Short mmCIF file of C-alpha atoms and ligand atoms in Angstrom, two decimals:
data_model
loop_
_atom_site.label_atom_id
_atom_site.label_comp_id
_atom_site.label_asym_id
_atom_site.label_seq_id
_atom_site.Cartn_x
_atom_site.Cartn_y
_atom_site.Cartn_z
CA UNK Y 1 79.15 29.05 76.42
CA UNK Y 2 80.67 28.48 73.04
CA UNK Y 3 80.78 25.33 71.41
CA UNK Y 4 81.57 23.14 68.82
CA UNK Y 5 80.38 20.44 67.37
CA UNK Y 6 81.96 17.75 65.04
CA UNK Y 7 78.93 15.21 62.89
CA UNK Y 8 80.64 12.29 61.04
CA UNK Y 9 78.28 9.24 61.71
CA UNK Y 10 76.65 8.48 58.10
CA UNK Y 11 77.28 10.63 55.10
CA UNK Y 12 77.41 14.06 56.30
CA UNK Y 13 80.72 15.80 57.03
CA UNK Y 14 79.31 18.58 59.46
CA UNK Y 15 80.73 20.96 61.66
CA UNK Y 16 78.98 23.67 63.86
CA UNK Y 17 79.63 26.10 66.34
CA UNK Y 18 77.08 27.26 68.95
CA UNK Y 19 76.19 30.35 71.40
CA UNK Y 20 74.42 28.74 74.34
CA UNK Y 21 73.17 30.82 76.85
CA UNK Y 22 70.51 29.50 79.63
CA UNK Y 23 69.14 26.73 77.04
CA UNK Y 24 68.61 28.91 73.96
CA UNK Y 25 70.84 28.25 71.38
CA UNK Y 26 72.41 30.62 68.76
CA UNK Y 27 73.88 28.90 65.83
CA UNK Y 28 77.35 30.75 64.91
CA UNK Y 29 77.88 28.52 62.08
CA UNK Y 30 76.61 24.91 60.72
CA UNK Y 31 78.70 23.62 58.33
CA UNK Y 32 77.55 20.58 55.82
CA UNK Y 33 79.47 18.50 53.50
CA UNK Y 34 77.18 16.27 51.94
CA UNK Y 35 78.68 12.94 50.48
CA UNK Y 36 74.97 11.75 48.57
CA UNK Y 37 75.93 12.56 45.19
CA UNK Y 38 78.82 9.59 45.88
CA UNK Y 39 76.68 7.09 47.30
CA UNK Y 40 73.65 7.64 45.34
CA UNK Y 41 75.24 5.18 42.28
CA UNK Y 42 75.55 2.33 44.91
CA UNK Y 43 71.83 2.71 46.37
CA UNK Y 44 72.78 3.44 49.39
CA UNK Y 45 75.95 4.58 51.62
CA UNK Y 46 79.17 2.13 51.57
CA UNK Y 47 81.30 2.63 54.50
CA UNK Y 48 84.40 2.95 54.16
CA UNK Y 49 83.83 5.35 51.00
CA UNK Y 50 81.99 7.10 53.70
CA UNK Y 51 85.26 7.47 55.92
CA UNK Y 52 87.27 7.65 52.89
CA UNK Y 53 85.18 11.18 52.16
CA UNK Y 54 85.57 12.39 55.93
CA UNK Y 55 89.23 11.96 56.41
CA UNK Y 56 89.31 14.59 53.17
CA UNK Y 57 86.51 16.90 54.17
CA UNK Y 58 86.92 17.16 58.01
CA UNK Y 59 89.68 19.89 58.34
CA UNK Y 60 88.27 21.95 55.68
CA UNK Y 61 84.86 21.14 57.29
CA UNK Y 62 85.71 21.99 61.01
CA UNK Y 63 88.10 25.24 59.88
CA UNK Y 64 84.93 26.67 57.84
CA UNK Y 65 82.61 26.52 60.77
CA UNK Y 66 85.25 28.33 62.80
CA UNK Y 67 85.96 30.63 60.32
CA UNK Y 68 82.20 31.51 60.10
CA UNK Y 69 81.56 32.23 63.69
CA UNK Y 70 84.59 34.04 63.95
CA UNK Y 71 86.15 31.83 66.22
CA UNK Y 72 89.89 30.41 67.42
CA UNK Y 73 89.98 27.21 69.37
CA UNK Y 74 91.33 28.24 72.52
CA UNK Y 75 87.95 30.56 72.84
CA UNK Y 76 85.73 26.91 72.65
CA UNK Y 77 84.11 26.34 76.34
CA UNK Y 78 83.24 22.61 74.95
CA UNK Y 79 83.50 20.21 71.98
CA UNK Y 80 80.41 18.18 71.71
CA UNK Y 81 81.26 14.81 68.92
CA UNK Y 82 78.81 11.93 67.80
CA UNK Y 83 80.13 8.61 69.22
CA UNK Y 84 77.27 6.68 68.16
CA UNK Y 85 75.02 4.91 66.40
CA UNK Y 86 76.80 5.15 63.08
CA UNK Y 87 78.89 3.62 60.83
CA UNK Y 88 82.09 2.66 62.43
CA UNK Y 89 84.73 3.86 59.97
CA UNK Y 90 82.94 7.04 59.88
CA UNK Y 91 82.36 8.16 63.55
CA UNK Y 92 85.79 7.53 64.23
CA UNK Y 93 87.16 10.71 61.69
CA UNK Y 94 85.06 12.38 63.25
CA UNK Y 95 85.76 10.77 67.00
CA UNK Y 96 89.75 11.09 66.74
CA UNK Y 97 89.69 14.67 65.30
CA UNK Y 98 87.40 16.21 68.07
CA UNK Y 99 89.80 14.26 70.65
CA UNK Y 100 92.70 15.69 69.59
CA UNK Y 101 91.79 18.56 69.58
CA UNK Y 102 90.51 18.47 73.26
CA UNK Y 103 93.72 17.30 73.93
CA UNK Y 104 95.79 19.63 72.23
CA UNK Y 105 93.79 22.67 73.73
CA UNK Y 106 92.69 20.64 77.14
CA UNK Y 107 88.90 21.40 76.61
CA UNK Y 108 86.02 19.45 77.59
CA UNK Y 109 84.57 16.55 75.69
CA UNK Y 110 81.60 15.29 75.30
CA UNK Y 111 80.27 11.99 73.05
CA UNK Y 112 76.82 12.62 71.75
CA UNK Y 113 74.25 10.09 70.70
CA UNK Y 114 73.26 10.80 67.02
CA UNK Y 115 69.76 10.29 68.15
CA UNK Y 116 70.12 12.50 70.87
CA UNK Y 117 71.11 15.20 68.52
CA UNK Y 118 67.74 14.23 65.98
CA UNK Y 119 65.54 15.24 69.24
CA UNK Y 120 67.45 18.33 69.77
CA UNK Y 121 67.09 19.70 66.34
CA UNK Y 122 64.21 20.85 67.90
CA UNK Y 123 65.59 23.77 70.22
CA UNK Y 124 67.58 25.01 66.92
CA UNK Y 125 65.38 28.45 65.80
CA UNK Y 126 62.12 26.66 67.37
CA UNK Y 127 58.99 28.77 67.18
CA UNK Y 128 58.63 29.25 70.59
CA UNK Y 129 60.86 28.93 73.50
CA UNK Y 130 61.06 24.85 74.76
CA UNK Y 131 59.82 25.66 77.94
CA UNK Y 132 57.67 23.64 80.55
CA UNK Y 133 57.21 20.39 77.93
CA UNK Y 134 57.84 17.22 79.92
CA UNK Y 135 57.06 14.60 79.76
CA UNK Y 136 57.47 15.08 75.94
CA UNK Y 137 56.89 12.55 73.39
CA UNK Y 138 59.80 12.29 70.85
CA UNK Y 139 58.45 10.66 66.91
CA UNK Y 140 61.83 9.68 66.00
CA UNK Y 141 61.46 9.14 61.95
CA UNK Y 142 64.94 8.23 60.09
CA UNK Y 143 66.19 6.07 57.90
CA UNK Y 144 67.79 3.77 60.52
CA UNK Y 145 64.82 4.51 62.97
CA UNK Y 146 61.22 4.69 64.04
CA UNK Y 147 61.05 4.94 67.53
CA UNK Y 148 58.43 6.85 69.59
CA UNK Y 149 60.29 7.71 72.54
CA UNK Y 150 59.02 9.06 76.26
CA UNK Y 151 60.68 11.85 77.48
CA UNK Y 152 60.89 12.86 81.02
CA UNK Y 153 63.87 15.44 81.03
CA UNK Y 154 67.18 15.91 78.64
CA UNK Y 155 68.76 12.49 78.68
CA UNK Y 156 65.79 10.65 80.67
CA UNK Y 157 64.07 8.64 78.00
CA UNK Y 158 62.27 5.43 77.51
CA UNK Y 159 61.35 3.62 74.32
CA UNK Y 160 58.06 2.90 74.20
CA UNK Y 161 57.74 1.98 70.48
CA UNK Y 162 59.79 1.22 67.63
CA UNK Y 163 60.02 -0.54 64.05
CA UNK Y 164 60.54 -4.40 64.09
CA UNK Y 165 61.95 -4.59 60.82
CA UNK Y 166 62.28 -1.68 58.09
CA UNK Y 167 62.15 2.10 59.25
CA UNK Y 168 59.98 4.33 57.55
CA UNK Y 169 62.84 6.45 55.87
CA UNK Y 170 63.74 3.39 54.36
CA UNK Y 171 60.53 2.02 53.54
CA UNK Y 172 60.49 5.67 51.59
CA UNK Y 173 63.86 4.99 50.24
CA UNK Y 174 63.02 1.14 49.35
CA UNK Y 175 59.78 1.93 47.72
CA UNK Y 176 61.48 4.77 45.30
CA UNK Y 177 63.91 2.30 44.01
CA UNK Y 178 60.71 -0.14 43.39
CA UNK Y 179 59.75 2.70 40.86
CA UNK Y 180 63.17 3.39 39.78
CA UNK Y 181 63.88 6.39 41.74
CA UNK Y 182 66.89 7.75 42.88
CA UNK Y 183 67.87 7.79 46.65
CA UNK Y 184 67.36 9.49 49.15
CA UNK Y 185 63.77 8.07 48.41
CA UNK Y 186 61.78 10.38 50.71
CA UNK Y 187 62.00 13.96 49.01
CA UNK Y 188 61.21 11.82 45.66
CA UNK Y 189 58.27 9.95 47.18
CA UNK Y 190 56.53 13.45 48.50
CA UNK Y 191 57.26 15.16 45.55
CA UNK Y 192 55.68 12.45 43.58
CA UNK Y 193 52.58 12.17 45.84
CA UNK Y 194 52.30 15.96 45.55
CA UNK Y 195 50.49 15.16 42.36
CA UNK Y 196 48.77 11.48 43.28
CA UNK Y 197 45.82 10.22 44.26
CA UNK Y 198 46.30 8.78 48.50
CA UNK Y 199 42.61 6.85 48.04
CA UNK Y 200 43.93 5.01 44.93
CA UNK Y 201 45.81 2.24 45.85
CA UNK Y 202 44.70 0.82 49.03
CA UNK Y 203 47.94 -0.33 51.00
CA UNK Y 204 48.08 -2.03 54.23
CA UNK Y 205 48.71 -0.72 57.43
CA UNK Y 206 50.67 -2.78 59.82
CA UNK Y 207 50.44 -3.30 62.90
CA UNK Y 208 48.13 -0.57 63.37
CA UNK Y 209 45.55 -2.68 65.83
CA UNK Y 210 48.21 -4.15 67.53
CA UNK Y 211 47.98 -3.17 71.21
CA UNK Y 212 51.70 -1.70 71.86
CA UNK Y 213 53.62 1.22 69.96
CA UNK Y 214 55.38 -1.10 67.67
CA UNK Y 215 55.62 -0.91 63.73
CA UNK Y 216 56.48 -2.46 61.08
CA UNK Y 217 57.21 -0.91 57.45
CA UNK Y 218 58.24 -4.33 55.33
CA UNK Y 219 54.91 -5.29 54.85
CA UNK Y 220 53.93 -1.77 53.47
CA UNK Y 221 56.90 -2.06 51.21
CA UNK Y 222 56.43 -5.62 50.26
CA UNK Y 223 52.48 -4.56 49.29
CA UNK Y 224 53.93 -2.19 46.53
CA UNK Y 225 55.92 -4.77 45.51
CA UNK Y 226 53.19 -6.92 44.92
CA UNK Y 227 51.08 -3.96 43.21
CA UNK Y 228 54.06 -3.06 40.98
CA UNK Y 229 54.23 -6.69 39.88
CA UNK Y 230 50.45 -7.01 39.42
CA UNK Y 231 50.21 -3.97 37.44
CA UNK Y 232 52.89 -4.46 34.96
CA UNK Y 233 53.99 -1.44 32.93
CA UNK Y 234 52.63 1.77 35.00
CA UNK Y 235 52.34 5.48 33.70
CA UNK Y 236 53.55 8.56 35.10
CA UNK Y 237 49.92 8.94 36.67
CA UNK Y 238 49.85 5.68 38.33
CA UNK Y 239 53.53 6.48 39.56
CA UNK Y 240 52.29 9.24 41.89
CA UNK Y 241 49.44 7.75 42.81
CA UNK Y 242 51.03 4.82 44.07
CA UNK Y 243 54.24 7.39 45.89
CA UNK Y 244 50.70 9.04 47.46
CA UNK Y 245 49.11 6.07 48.59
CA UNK Y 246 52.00 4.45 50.07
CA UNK Y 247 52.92 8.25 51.87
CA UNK Y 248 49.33 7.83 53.33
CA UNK Y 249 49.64 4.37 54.91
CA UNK Y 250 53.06 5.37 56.24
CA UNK Y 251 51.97 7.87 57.88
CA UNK Y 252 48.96 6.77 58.90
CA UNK Y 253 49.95 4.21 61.40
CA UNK Y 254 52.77 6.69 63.10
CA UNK Y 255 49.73 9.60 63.58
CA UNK Y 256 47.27 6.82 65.21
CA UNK Y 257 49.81 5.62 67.34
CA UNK Y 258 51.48 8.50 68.45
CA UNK Y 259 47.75 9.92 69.24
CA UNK Y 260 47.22 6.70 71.44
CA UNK Y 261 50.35 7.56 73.47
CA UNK Y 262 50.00 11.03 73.45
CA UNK Y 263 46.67 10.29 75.59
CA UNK Y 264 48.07 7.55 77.58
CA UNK Y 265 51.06 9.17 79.27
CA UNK Y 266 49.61 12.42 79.29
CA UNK Y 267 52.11 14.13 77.61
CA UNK Y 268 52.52 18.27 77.17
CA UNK Y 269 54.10 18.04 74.06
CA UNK Y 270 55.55 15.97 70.85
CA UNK Y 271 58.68 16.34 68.95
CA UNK Y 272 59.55 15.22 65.59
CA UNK Y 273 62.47 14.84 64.59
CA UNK Y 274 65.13 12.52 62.21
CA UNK Y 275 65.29 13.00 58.25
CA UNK Y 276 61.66 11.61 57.86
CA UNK Y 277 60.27 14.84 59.78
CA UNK Y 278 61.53 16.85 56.80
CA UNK Y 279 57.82 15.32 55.44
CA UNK Y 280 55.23 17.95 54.92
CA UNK Y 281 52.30 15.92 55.04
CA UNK Y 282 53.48 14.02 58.34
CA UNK Y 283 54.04 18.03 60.07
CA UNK Y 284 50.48 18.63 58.78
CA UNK Y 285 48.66 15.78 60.34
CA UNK Y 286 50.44 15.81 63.52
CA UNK Y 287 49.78 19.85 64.09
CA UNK Y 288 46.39 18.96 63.43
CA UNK Y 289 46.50 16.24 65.59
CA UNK Y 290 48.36 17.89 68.32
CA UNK Y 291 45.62 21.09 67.70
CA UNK Y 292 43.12 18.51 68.59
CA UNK Y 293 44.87 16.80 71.72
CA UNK Y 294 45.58 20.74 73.27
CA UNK Y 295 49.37 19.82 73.29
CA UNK Y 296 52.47 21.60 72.07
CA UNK Y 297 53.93 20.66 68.95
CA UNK Y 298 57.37 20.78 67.61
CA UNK Y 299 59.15 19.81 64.24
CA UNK Y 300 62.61 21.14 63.50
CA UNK Y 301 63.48 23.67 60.81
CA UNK Y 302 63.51 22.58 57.65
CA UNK Y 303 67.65 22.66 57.59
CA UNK Y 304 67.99 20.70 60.85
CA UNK Y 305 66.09 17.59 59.45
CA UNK Y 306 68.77 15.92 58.23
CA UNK Y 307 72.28 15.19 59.69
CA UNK Y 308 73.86 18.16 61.31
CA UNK Y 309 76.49 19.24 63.88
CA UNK Y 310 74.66 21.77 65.08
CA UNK Y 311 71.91 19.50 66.59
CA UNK Y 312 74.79 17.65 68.36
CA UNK Y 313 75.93 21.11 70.14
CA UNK Y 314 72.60 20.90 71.62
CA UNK Y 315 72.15 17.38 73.17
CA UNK Y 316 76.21 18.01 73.97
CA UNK Y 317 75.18 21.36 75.88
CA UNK Y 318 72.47 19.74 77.81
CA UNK Y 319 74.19 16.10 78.84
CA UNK Y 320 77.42 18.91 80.00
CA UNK Y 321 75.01 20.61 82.13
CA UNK Y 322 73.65 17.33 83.97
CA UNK Y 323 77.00 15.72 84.19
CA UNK Y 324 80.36 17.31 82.99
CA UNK Y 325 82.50 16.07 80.70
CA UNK Y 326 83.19 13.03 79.58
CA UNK Y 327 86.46 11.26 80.36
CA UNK Y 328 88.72 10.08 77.33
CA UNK Y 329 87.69 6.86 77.92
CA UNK Y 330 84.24 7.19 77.84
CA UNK Y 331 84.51 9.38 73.98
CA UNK Y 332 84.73 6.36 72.18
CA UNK Y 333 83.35 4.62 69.20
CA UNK Y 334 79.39 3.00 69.70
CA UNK Y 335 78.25 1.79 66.26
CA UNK Y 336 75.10 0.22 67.62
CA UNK Y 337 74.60 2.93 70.66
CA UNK Y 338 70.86 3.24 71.98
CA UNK Y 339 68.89 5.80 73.67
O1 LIG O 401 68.01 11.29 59.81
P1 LIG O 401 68.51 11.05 58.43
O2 LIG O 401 69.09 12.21 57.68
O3 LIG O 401 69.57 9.92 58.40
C1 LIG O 401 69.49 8.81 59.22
O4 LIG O 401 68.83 7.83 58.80
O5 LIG O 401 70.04 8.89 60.35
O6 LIG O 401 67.27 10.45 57.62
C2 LIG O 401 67.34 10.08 56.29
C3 LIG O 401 66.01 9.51 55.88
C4 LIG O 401 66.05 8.84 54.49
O7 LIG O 401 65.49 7.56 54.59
C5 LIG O 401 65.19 9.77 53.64
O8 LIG O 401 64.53 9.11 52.59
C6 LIG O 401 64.22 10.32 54.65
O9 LIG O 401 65.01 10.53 55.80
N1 LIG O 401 63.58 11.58 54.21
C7 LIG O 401 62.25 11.70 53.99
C8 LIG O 401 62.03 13.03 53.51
N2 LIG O 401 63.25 13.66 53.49
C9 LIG O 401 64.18 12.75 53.92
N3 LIG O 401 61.25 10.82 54.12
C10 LIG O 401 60.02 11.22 53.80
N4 LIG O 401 59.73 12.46 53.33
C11 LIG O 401 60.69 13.39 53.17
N5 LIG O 401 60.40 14.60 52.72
ZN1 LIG O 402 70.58 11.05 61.37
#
């Protein structure tokens, strides 16, 4: 089954086109137009700038990734679109393109939840085949989200953790601009902390005895505030040490707590995923973690971290193959759309 899929939700324009044959996935092409260099003066991503930059980037976009997997519409089995969580002037570019075109060459739709998609950046080029790993446990690390999520099939999931207040990409991307970085804060943070002392600065860790799967990531932030304030001027050393010793704490807390619910729902396997998982320190600790439990562990390619269409062929492919195709109705726009 050929497929494509159409990514307009934050600041990527992406387009993709998928092989799928019985659950493994062959990516034809995975196309990304990335609209950071735009938003990066304002500190973060304005919306309707956002939809501004998809409306001119989505045919190019969505022709490219056809082009690449030497492909013609009318040879598409299914068009998989994100409907949701997003920004609302930007899912709909995306939204109204992929429905005309199902109309215009009557092929099956499907609305994907951008979430969904994170978790399935894991079957894109994963190091071993997906098989036999539920109930899973999903660490769900993004800017918008921190979510540890219970997985008992494609599509069955349960919450059983998340962020109260900030989520750790954006505790990464708030605590760069504390020490005048650039954003997106994470890359800068780890490549700081490459060079930093973690046992320097000793940073809270919230919520970490608290008795449910919860976080919170304000405090953390609002502690190198305080630090920054206390210290006055800092040099270049202190810089990285502090980016290292916040990177600790933050990851910290989502290693202990994943561990604890790892063991308590007896879970075959974990899954990282959303633009956070792109952190090399957080993929060491949990395969050493995971090494230590006797479970599976996956983290996507490096290339699938962040937004992509090609993760929303996948989550499309599998919520086709439990239910059909959505009706017209049904492909429409979610902003604040859950798991
Ligand atoms: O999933 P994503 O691309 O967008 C959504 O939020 O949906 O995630 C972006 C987030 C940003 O907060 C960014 O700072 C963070 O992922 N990020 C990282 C790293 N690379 C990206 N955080 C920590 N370490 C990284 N290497
Ligand atoms: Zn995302």
């Amino acid at each position: 089954m050929k497929i494509l899929a159409i990514e307009t939700s934050c600041d990527e324009t992406a387009a993709a086109v998928l092989e799928a044959t019985e659950s493994r996935f062959l990516v034809l092409s995975n196309v990304i137009s990335s609209q950071i260099a735009l938003h990066n003066q304002y500190g973060g991503v304005v919306p309707h700038l956002a939809a501004r930059e998809h409306v001119k980037n989505i045919n190019h976009v969505i022709k490219s990734a056809l082009k690449e997997a030497k492909l013609i519409i009318p040879e598409v089995d299914l068009i998989a679109v994100t409907h949701g969580p997003g920004l609302g002037p930007a899912l709909l570019v995306g939204l109204t393109y992929a429905k005309t075109l199902a109309w215009q060459y009557q092929k099956p739709l499907i609305g994907v939840n951008h979430m969904d998609g994170h978790i399935h950046s894991n079957w894109l080029e994963p190091s071993e085949p997906l098989d036999n790993i539920f109930p899973a446990l999903n660490v769900m690390v993004s800017g918008g989200h921190t979510e540890l999520v219970l997985m008992k099939d494609h599509g069955d999931y349960e919450i059983i953790g998340e962020t109260l207040d900030d989520a750790v990409g954006e505790a990464f991307d708030k605590v760069a601009r504390l020490l005048g970085e650039g954003y997106p804060g994470g890359p800068i943070i780890s490549k700081l902390a490459q060079e930093g002392n973690p046992q320097m600065f000793d940073l809270p860790r919230p919520m970490l005895k608290s008795k449910d799967y919860n976080f919170s990531y304000s405090g953390l932030k609002t502690a190198v505030l305080y630090l920054l304030r206390d210290l006055g001027e800092i040099s270049e050393q202190q810089k990285k040490d502090i980016a290292a010793s916040f990177q600790e704490a933050a990851i910290d807390v989502l290693i202990q707590k994943t561990t604890r619910a790892a063991k308590e729902f007896k879970i075959k396997a974990i899954l990282l995923s959303g633009g956070v998982s792109a952190n090399k320190l957080l993929r060491e600790y949990l395969a050493k973690t995971t090494q230590k439990l006797e479970i599976r562990f996956f983290c996507p390619a490096m290339q699938y971290t962040t937004d992509n269409a090609a993760m929303i062929a996948v989550a499309g492919y599998f919520t086709y193959k439990k239910s059909g195709a959505h009706s017209w109705e049904q492909v429409t726009m979610h902003p604040n759309l859950t798991l």
